[in-house]
Coordinates of C-alpha atoms and ligand atoms in Angstrom, one line a residue:
M12 CA 17.6 -8.8 45.9
S13 CA 16.7 -9.2 42.0
L14 CA 13.1 -11.0 41.3
S15 CA 14.5 -11.9 38.3
Q16 CA 14.5 -15.7 37.9
G17 CA 12.2 -17.9 36.3
R18 CA 11.0 -17.6 32.3
S19 CA 12.5 -14.2 31.0
Y20 CA 10.3 -12.1 29.1
L21 CA 12.2 -10.0 25.5
A22 CA 9.4 -7.3 25.6
I23 CA 11.4 -5.9 22.1
P24 CA 9.6 -4.3 19.1
G25 CA 11.1 -7.9 17.3
P26 CA 12.5 -10.4 17.3
S27 CA 8.6 -11.1 19.5
V28 CA 8.6 -14.4 21.7
M29 CA 8.1 -17.7 19.9
P30 CA 5.8 -19.9 20.9
D31 CA 6.9 -23.4 22.3
R32 CA 4.7 -24.8 19.1
V33 CA 7.0 -22.9 16.7
L34 CA 10.3 -23.9 18.3
S35 CA 8.6 -27.7 18.7
A36 CA 8.2 -27.8 15.1
M37 CA 12.0 -26.7 14.5
H38 CA 13.2 -29.2 16.4
R39 CA 14.1 -31.8 13.9
A40 CA 16.6 -33.3 12.3
A41 CA 17.2 -31.9 8.9
P42 CA 14.4 -32.8 6.3
N43 CA 15.0 -33.7 2.5
I44 CA 15.7 -30.6 0.3
Y45 CA 15.1 -32.6 -2.8
E46 CA 11.6 -34.4 -2.4
G47 CA 9.1 -34.7 0.2
E48 CA 7.2 -33.4 3.0
L49 CA 9.5 -30.2 2.6
H50 CA 7.7 -29.4 -0.7
R51 CA 4.5 -30.0 0.7
V52 CA 4.9 -27.9 3.6
T53 CA 6.8 -25.0 1.9
A54 CA 3.8 -25.0 -1.1
S55 CA 0.7 -24.8 2.0
L56 CA 2.4 -22.1 3.0
M57 CA 1.4 -19.9 0.3
P58 CA -1.8 -19.4 -0.3
D59 CA -1.9 -18.6 4.0
L60 CA 1.0 -16.3 3.4
R61 CA -1.8 -14.8 0.7
T62 CA -4.8 -15.0 3.3
L63 CA -2.4 -13.3 6.1
A64 CA -2.2 -10.1 3.4
G65 CA -5.3 -10.2 2.8
T66 CA -5.1 -10.8 -1.3
R67 CA -5.6 -13.2 -4.3
A68 CA -2.6 -11.8 -6.4
H69 CA 1.2 -13.2 -5.5
V70 CA 4.2 -13.7 -2.9
A71 CA 7.6 -14.3 -3.1
M72 CA 9.7 -15.8 0.1
Y73 CA 13.6 -15.1 0.7
I74 CA 15.8 -16.0 2.8
T75 CA 16.3 -12.6 5.0
N76 CA 15.2 -10.3 6.8
G77 CA 14.1 -6.7 6.6
H78 CA 15.9 -4.9 4.9
G79 CA 16.3 -7.8 2.5
S80 CA 13.1 -7.7 1.8
W81 CA 13.1 -3.8 1.1
E82 CA 16.1 -4.9 -1.1
A83 CA 13.8 -7.2 -2.8
A84 CA 10.4 -5.2 -3.3
V85 CA 13.5 -2.5 -4.7
S86 CA 14.9 -5.1 -6.9
N87 CA 11.7 -5.7 -8.6
V88 CA 10.3 -2.5 -8.7
F89 CA 13.4 -0.3 -10.4
S90 CA 15.1 0.8 -12.8
P91 CA 18.3 3.3 -11.9
G92 CA 17.1 6.5 -12.7
D93 CA 13.1 6.0 -12.0
R94 CA 11.6 8.6 -9.4
A95 CA 10.4 7.3 -6.1
L96 CA 8.7 9.2 -3.1
V97 CA 9.3 7.8 0.3
L98 CA 6.6 9.2 3.2
S99 CA 8.8 9.3 6.4
T100 CA 7.0 9.1 9.4
G101 CA 10.5 7.9 11.6
R102 CA 13.6 5.6 11.3
F103 CA 12.1 3.0 9.5
A104 CA 10.7 4.3 6.1
L105 CA 13.7 5.8 5.1
G106 CA 15.2 1.8 5.0
W107 CA 13.0 2.2 1.4
A108 CA 14.7 5.6 0.9
K109 CA 18.3 3.9 1.6
S110 CA 17.5 0.8 -0.3
A111 CA 16.3 3.1 -3.1
R112 CA 19.2 5.5 -3.5
A113 CA 21.4 2.4 -3.8
R114 CA 19.8 1.2 -6.4
G115 CA 20.3 4.9 -8.2
V116 CA 17.0 5.3 -7.8
E117 CA 15.8 9.2 -7.7
T118 CA 14.3 9.2 -4.2
E119 CA 12.3 12.3 -2.8
I120 CA 11.7 12.0 1.0
L121 CA 8.7 13.9 2.2
D122 CA 9.2 14.1 6.3
F123 CA 6.4 13.9 9.1
G124 CA 8.5 13.8 11.8
N125 CA 8.6 11.2 15.0
R126 CA 5.4 12.0 16.3
A127 CA 2.7 12.7 13.5
T128 CA 1.5 10.4 10.7
I129 CA 1.7 10.5 6.6
D130 CA 0.2 14.9 6.1
I131 CA -2.4 14.0 3.1
A132 CA -2.4 17.5 1.2
R133 CA 1.7 17.6 1.4
L134 CA 1.4 14.8 -0.4
A135 CA -1.2 16.0 -2.8
E136 CA 0.8 18.2 -3.5
A137 CA 4.1 16.5 -4.2
L138 CA 1.7 14.6 -6.1
Q139 CA 0.0 17.2 -8.4
A140 CA 3.8 19.0 -9.2
D141 CA 4.6 15.8 -10.7
K142 CA 2.7 16.2 -14.0
A143 CA 4.8 13.8 -16.0
H144 CA 4.0 10.9 -13.5
A145 CA 7.5 10.4 -13.3
I146 CA 7.8 9.0 -9.4
K147 CA 7.1 5.5 -9.8
A148 CA 6.5 4.3 -6.4
V149 CA 5.5 5.4 -3.4
A150 CA 6.6 4.2 -0.6
M151 CA 5.7 4.4 2.8
V152 CA 5.1 2.1 6.3
Q153 CA 2.4 1.3 7.8
T154 CA 3.9 0.9 11.4
D155 CA 6.8 2.9 11.8
T156 CA 8.6 0.5 14.4
S157 CA 10.6 3.4 15.9
T158 CA 7.8 6.2 16.4
S159 CA 5.2 3.7 17.3
V160 CA 2.7 5.4 14.5
R161 CA 0.2 3.7 12.9
N162 CA -0.4 5.1 9.3
D163 CA -3.7 5.4 7.3
V164 CA -2.7 3.1 4.0
Q165 CA -5.8 3.5 2.4
A166 CA -5.9 7.6 3.0
V167 CA -2.7 7.0 0.5
R168 CA -4.2 5.4 -2.1
A169 CA -7.0 7.6 -2.2
A170 CA -4.8 10.4 -2.5
L171 CA -3.2 8.6 -5.2
D172 CA -6.6 7.8 -7.3
A173 CA -7.4 11.2 -6.2
E174 CA -4.8 12.6 -8.7
G175 CA -5.2 10.0 -11.1
H176 CA -1.3 8.8 -10.6
P177 CA -0.7 6.0 -11.3
A178 CA 2.5 5.6 -9.1
L179 CA 2.9 2.0 -7.2
L180 CA 2.0 1.9 -3.9
L181 CA 4.6 0.2 -1.3
V182 CA 3.8 -0.8 2.0
D183 CA 6.0 -1.8 4.6
C184 CA 4.1 -4.0 7.1
I185 CA 7.8 -6.0 8.7
C186 CA 6.1 -4.2 12.1
S187 CA 2.4 -4.7 11.5
M188 CA 1.8 -7.6 9.8
G189 CA -0.8 -9.3 12.2
C190 CA -0.6 -7.8 14.5
D191 CA -3.1 -4.6 12.8
R192 CA -5.3 -5.0 10.1
F193 CA -4.1 -4.8 6.9
E194 CA -5.9 -5.9 3.1
M195 CA -3.5 -5.9 0.5
D196 CA -6.4 -6.0 -2.4
A197 CA -9.0 -3.9 -1.5
W198 CA -7.1 -0.7 -0.1
G199 CA -4.6 -1.1 -3.7
V200 CA -1.6 -1.6 -2.1
D201 CA 0.8 -2.8 -5.2
V202 CA 3.9 -4.4 -2.7
V203 CA 3.5 -5.3 0.3
V204 CA 7.2 -6.7 2.5
S205 CA 7.2 -8.2 5.8
A206 CA 9.8 -10.5 7.8
S207 CA 9.3 -13.2 9.9
Q208 CA 10.4 -12.1 13.5
K209 CA 7.8 -9.9 14.9
G210 CA 3.9 -10.5 14.5
L211 CA 5.0 -13.9 12.2
M212 CA 6.4 -15.7 15.9
T213 CA 8.8 -17.3 13.6
P214 CA 12.9 -16.7 14.2
P215 CA 14.5 -13.6 11.9
G216 CA 15.3 -15.2 8.8
L217 CA 12.3 -15.0 6.2
G218 CA 11.1 -12.4 4.1
F219 CA 8.1 -11.7 2.4
V220 CA 6.9 -9.9 -0.9
W221 CA 3.6 -9.6 -1.8
F222 CA 2.8 -8.1 -5.4
S223 CA 0.0 -7.1 -7.3
D224 CA -0.4 -8.0 -11.1
K225 CA 0.2 -4.2 -11.9
A226 CA 3.7 -5.0 -9.9
A227 CA 4.3 -8.1 -11.9
E228 CA 4.1 -6.2 -15.3
A229 CA 6.0 -3.5 -14.1
Q230 CA 8.7 -5.8 -12.9
K231 CA 8.9 -7.3 -16.8
S232 CA 10.7 -4.1 -16.9
A233 CA 12.9 -3.1 -14.2
A234 CA 16.4 -2.9 -14.8
C235 CA 17.5 -3.2 -10.9
V236 CA 16.4 -6.9 -10.3
T237 CA 19.0 -9.7 -9.9
D238 CA 19.2 -13.3 -10.3
Y239 CA 18.7 -13.8 -6.5
W240 CA 15.9 -11.2 -5.9
D241 CA 14.0 -12.3 -8.9
W242 CA 10.6 -12.3 -7.3
A243 CA 8.7 -14.1 -10.8
P244 CA 10.0 -17.6 -10.5
R245 CA 10.3 -17.9 -6.1
A246 CA 6.2 -16.7 -6.7
A247 CA 5.5 -19.4 -9.2
P248 CA 7.8 -22.0 -9.2
E249 CA 8.9 -24.6 -11.6
E250 CA 11.1 -26.3 -9.6
Y251 CA 11.6 -26.4 -5.7
W252 CA 14.7 -24.7 -5.5
Q253 CA 13.3 -21.7 -7.2
Y254 CA 11.2 -20.8 -4.3
W255 CA 14.6 -19.6 -2.5
C256 CA 16.7 -19.2 -5.5
G257 CA 19.1 -22.5 -3.8
T258 CA 18.7 -24.3 -0.3
A259 CA 16.1 -24.1 1.6
P260 CA 15.5 -22.9 4.8
T261 CA 14.4 -26.0 6.4
H262 CA 13.5 -25.5 9.8
H263 CA 12.2 -22.0 8.7
V264 CA 9.6 -23.7 7.1
Y265 CA 8.8 -25.8 9.9
G266 CA 8.3 -22.8 12.1
L267 CA 6.4 -20.5 9.6
R268 CA 3.9 -23.3 9.4
A269 CA 3.2 -23.6 13.3
A270 CA 3.5 -20.1 13.6
L271 CA 1.2 -19.4 10.4
D272 CA -0.9 -22.6 12.3
M273 CA -1.8 -20.7 15.2
I274 CA -2.6 -17.5 13.6
L275 CA -5.4 -19.3 11.2
E276 CA -6.6 -21.2 14.2
E277 CA -7.3 -18.0 16.4
G278 CA -9.0 -16.4 13.0
L279 CA -7.0 -13.2 11.9
S280 CA -9.2 -10.9 12.9
H281 CA -9.3 -12.7 16.5
V282 CA -5.9 -12.2 16.4
W283 CA -6.1 -8.0 15.2
D284 CA -8.6 -7.7 18.2
R285 CA -6.4 -9.2 20.5
H286 CA -3.6 -6.3 19.0
A287 CA -5.7 -4.3 19.7
T288 CA -7.1 -4.3 23.6
L289 CA -3.6 -5.5 25.0
A290 CA -2.1 -2.5 23.1
R291 CA -4.9 -0.1 24.3
A292 CA -3.9 -2.2 28.2
Y293 CA -0.4 0.0 27.6
W294 CA -2.0 3.0 26.6
A295 CA -4.0 3.5 29.9
A296 CA -1.2 2.3 32.0
F297 CA 1.0 5.0 30.6
E298 CA -1.6 7.4 30.1
A299 CA -2.7 7.3 34.1
W300 CA 2.0 7.6 34.6
G301 CA 1.6 10.2 32.6
A302 CA -0.7 12.2 34.5
E303 CA 2.3 13.0 36.8
G304 CA 5.7 13.5 35.9
P305 CA 8.0 12.7 32.5
V306 CA 5.9 9.5 31.3
E307 CA 4.3 10.4 27.8
L308 CA 3.4 8.6 25.1
N309 CA 5.2 9.8 21.2
I310 CA 1.9 9.0 19.9
A311 CA -0.5 11.5 21.0
D312 CA -4.0 10.3 19.1
P313 CA -5.1 6.5 19.4
A314 CA -6.0 6.5 15.9
L315 CA -2.9 7.0 15.3
R316 CA -1.0 4.2 17.7
S317 CA 0.3 1.1 16.4
H318 CA -0.8 -2.3 18.4
A319 CA 2.2 -3.8 18.0
V320 CA 4.7 -1.7 19.2
T321 CA 4.2 1.5 21.4
A322 CA 7.3 4.3 22.0
V323 CA 7.3 6.2 25.1
R324 CA 9.4 9.4 25.7
I325 CA 10.7 9.4 30.0
G326 CA 13.7 12.3 29.5
S327 CA 16.7 11.1 30.0
P328 CA 18.7 9.2 31.6
H329 CA 15.2 7.2 32.7
G330 CA 14.4 5.8 29.9
T331 CA 17.9 3.6 30.3
A332 CA 17.5 3.3 34.1
L333 CA 14.2 2.0 33.7
R334 CA 14.7 -0.4 31.3
D335 CA 17.4 -1.8 33.0
W336 CA 16.2 -1.9 36.1
V337 CA 12.7 -4.2 35.1
R338 CA 15.7 -5.9 33.0
E339 CA 17.3 -6.7 36.4
N340 CA 15.0 -6.7 38.6
C341 CA 11.9 -8.4 37.0
G342 CA 12.9 -10.3 34.1
V343 CA 11.6 -7.8 31.3
T344 CA 13.6 -6.5 29.3
L345 CA 12.4 -3.8 27.1
G346 CA 13.1 -2.0 23.6
I347 CA 15.5 0.9 23.7
G348 CA 14.1 3.6 22.2
L349 CA 15.3 4.5 18.2
G350 CA 15.8 7.7 15.9
M351 CA 14.2 9.8 18.6
A352 CA 18.0 11.5 19.0
P353 CA 21.5 9.8 17.7
M354 CA 23.4 7.2 20.1
G355 CA 25.9 8.8 22.0
D356 CA 23.4 12.0 22.6
P357 CA 22.6 12.3 26.3
A358 CA 19.0 12.3 24.9
W359 CA 19.2 9.2 23.7
H360 CA 18.3 7.8 27.3
G361 CA 15.3 9.6 27.7
F362 CA 13.0 6.9 25.6
F363 CA 11.9 3.4 25.5
R364 CA 9.8 1.4 23.3
V365 CA 7.4 -1.6 24.4
G366 CA 6.8 -4.6 21.6
H367 CA 3.6 -6.1 22.1
M368 CA 3.5 -8.4 18.9
G369 CA 2.3 -12.1 18.9
H370 CA 2.8 -14.5 20.9
L371 CA 1.5 -12.4 23.4
N372 CA -1.2 -12.4 26.2
A373 CA -3.1 -10.6 29.1
H374 CA -1.0 -12.1 31.7
M375 CA 2.1 -10.9 29.5
V376 CA 0.9 -7.3 29.6
L377 CA -0.2 -7.0 32.7
G378 CA 3.1 -8.8 33.8
T379 CA 5.7 -6.2 32.8
I380 CA 2.9 -3.4 33.4
G381 CA 3.8 -3.7 36.8
A382 CA 7.5 -4.8 36.2
I383 CA 6.9 -1.1 35.1
E384 CA 4.9 0.2 37.7
A385 CA 7.8 -1.3 40.0
G386 CA 10.2 1.1 38.5
L387 CA 9.3 4.2 38.6
T388 CA 8.6 3.9 42.6
A389 CA 11.9 2.2 42.6
L390 CA 13.7 4.8 40.5
K391 CA 11.8 7.5 42.4
L392 CA 10.5 9.0 38.9
P393 CA 7.3 11.3 39.4
H394 CA 3.8 9.4 37.9
G395 CA 0.4 9.1 37.9
K396 CA -1.0 6.5 40.2
G397 CA -2.9 3.6 39.3
G398 CA -1.4 2.5 35.8
L399 CA -1.6 -1.3 36.4
D400 CA -5.6 -0.2 37.6
A401 CA -6.4 1.5 34.4
A402 CA -4.5 -1.6 32.3
A403 CA -6.7 -4.5 34.3
A404 CA -9.5 -2.5 33.5
V405 CA -9.1 -2.5 29.7
I406 CA -8.3 -6.7 30.1
S407 CA -11.8 -6.9 32.1
G408 CA -13.9 -5.1 29.8
A409 CA -12.4 -6.9 26.9
Ligands
PLP8 C1 11.9 -4.3 12.2 C2 11.6 -3.9 10.9 C3 12.3 -3.2 9.6 C4 13.8 -3.7 9.8 O1 13.9 -5.1 10.0 P1 15.2 -5.9 9.6 O2 14.8 -7.5 9.6 O3 15.4 -5.8 11.1 O4 16.1 -5.7 9.1 C5 11.8 -3.0 8.4 N1 10.8 -2.1 8.5 C6 9.8 -2.3 9.9 C7 8.2 -1.4 9.7 C8 10.4 -2.7 11.2 O5 9.9 -2.7 12.2

């Protein structure tokens, strides 16, 4: 007998759960794109997007996803033949590298593997070796969604400063924006990218690029920039169409407005705290189950774990078996493992991820943990006792 009727829950790391308030805001007739309310609502997004990223600098919006946001940032920063340094802690940093190489940027990757954060000593060495300051930008992710590591942006900034290196600092916050604390100006970040479908609780389709004055200056000589990706008119449009370089993503504008209202009404630091506590509930459950048997958190050090996503190792084929079981029997869909083993390789089935970003509360987390515990039991996978108890203890102590 399946117990999966009722409202299903997509607990993958994006797209995340869309709040009813966001969906209702989008459920309307097409607005006029030439004048009126849409123009006012669009303009109102800009200061709130700046607040979200902790910046007084600039923000540009795009009709795109995360991949487009990378391309937007790269196009505005580089000229062909420039050099970039990418700090890889999983599959997502490689998106920076792929996009940069496709624009003719000479891109060096420092690879820190799938279970660790950035080794600052190795970064310092690479910066010292660049005596001529040829590296134009250093690119990283705050949270790598494949490994669920959360990197220390301030430590990378400090390394650049310690070496007196003038490179721009580019940070992918697609997974972490609105989930983990991020302060663009205080942390000295030059370019930030994000997208609508994760912590920002809005359907996929909007990309964002925030950029500092230093990056704006550098952009003036960046030869990769195209008409469509050019961030300058989008960030300071003289006419409405320039926000989008064409027709506005009308319904997304209303959806994002509702999502930002929800975040700001709750308070950004409360939103971060909520994500931290709900993440700790997941970790407590996984650690209890992991006391016996194959369940293991991919990132051992809690200080390096994302508050938006958790990657779990469980051995093949148990990852796929467990995902199938909880979806078919409990109506919860967990995320596939990503970047840990090649697709098609039997090892690929040994991982899964849980997204815990955005529109999320304690009962969704406890329900998912209960479903996973039931799955471990049903599949006769050895596991430590008390996962759900451990999670409930975190929630009750919050
Ligand atoms: C989801 C994600 C991306 C890719 O976004 P798409 O919308 O799928 O293109 C890039 N980086 C990070 C950190 C992500 O979490």
